[in-house]
């Protein structure tokens, strides 16, 4: 996932940098501050990125910007969602 990016509808962008994820594993991207691990990556922001009522996450590969995945939600009653 070298230089892949995660972006929301407002253009907030997280760059994975140099990062490898093992097969059949997942990574959680936190918008706050913390120490990166294999399973947790931190955006390092002091504000919220994802809207409470609706938003879309776009995952693109870095070199070509090819869309890899999209996750959207549109429900103000949902407190969290896994994509």
Tab-separated table of C-alpha atoms in Angstrom:
chain	number	residue	atom	x	y	z
A	1	UNK	CA	0.000	0.000	0.000
A	2	UNK	CA	2.938	2.306	-0.582
A	3	UNK	CA	1.630	5.866	-0.978
A	4	UNK	CA	-1.994	4.753	-1.144
A	5	UNK	CA	-4.427	7.429	0.059
A	6	UNK	CA	-7.690	7.491	1.973
A	7	UNK	CA	-9.859	10.525	1.225
A	8	UNK	CA	-13.280	11.831	2.274
A	9	UNK	CA	-15.828	13.946	0.361
A	10	UNK	CA	-14.217	17.184	1.572
A	11	UNK	CA	-10.767	16.235	0.311
A	12	UNK	CA	-9.184	15.385	3.678
A	13	UNK	CA	-6.403	12.993	2.691
A	14	UNK	CA	-4.480	10.367	4.646
A	15	UNK	CA	-1.362	8.993	2.923
A	16	UNK	CA	-0.287	5.516	4.015
A	17	UNK	CA	3.325	6.282	3.071
A	18	UNK	CA	5.469	3.152	3.028
A	19	UNK	CA	3.163	0.506	4.416
A	20	UNK	CA	2.560	-3.220	3.921
A	21	UNK	CA	-0.432	-5.165	5.188
A	22	UNK	CA	-0.403	-8.947	5.428
A	23	UNK	CA	-2.953	-11.033	3.557
A	24	UNK	CA	-6.256	-11.621	5.395
A	25	UNK	CA	-5.502	-8.754	7.798
A	26	UNK	CA	-7.012	-5.294	8.179
A	27	UNK	CA	-5.883	-1.861	9.285
A	28	UNK	CA	-7.767	0.750	11.305
A	29	UNK	CA	-7.097	4.377	10.397
A	30	UNK	CA	-7.608	6.743	13.336
A	31	UNK	CA	-8.012	10.461	12.657
A	32	UNK	CA	-6.409	11.390	15.986
A	33	UNK	CA	-2.853	11.115	17.247
A	34	UNK	CA	-1.040	7.931	18.241
A	35	UNK	CA	1.792	5.594	17.367
A	36	UNK	CA	1.496	3.676	14.086
A	37	UNK	CA	1.479	-0.108	14.286
A	38	UNK	CA	0.843	-2.813	11.711
A	39	UNK	CA	-2.884	-2.850	12.596
A	40	UNK	CA	-3.408	0.844	13.469
A	41	UNK	CA	-2.421	3.946	11.510
A	42	UNK	CA	-2.852	7.496	12.849
A	43	UNK	CA	-3.751	10.578	10.800
A	44	UNK	CA	-2.437	12.873	13.546
A	45	UNK	CA	-5.272	15.401	13.367
A	46	UNK	CA	-6.847	17.300	16.240
A	47	UNK	CA	-10.279	17.539	14.587
A	48	UNK	CA	-12.899	15.154	13.263
A	49	UNK	CA	-12.771	14.240	9.583
A	50	UNK	CA	-15.803	12.008	9.120
A	51	UNK	CA	-19.235	13.664	9.242
A	52	UNK	CA	-21.763	12.310	11.722
A	53	UNK	CA	-24.687	12.076	9.299
A	54	UNK	CA	-23.105	10.980	6.012
A	55	UNK	CA	-19.744	10.732	4.290
A	56	UNK	CA	-17.781	8.617	1.834
A	57	UNK	CA	-14.295	7.141	2.128
A	58	UNK	CA	-12.288	6.598	-1.060
A	59	UNK	CA	-9.220	4.357	-1.092
A	60	UNK	CA	-6.886	4.937	-4.048
A	61	UNK	CA	-3.527	3.463	-4.960
A	62	UNK	CA	-0.793	6.093	-4.951
A	63	UNK	CA	1.073	5.825	-8.237
A	64	UNK	CA	-1.954	5.761	-10.539
A	65	UNK	CA	-4.719	7.017	-8.265
A	66	UNK	CA	-6.864	4.045	-9.258
A	67	UNK	CA	-9.970	3.693	-7.100
A	68	UNK	CA	-9.588	0.535	-4.998
A	69	UNK	CA	-12.622	0.778	-2.707
A	70	UNK	CA	-15.459	3.072	-1.576
A	71	UNK	CA	-17.402	3.051	1.674
A	72	UNK	CA	-20.396	5.351	2.194
A	73	UNK	CA	-22.921	5.899	4.920
A	74	UNK	CA	-26.001	8.090	5.130
A	75	UNK	CA	-27.622	7.618	8.532
A	76	UNK	CA	-27.429	10.134	11.406
A	77	UNK	CA	-28.319	7.369	13.903
A	78	UNK	CA	-25.158	5.337	13.259
A	79	UNK	CA	-22.307	6.039	15.705
A	80	UNK	CA	-19.678	3.975	13.854
A	81	UNK	CA	-19.218	1.951	10.703
A	82	UNK	CA	-16.610	-0.507	9.493
A	83	UNK	CA	-15.543	-0.353	5.871
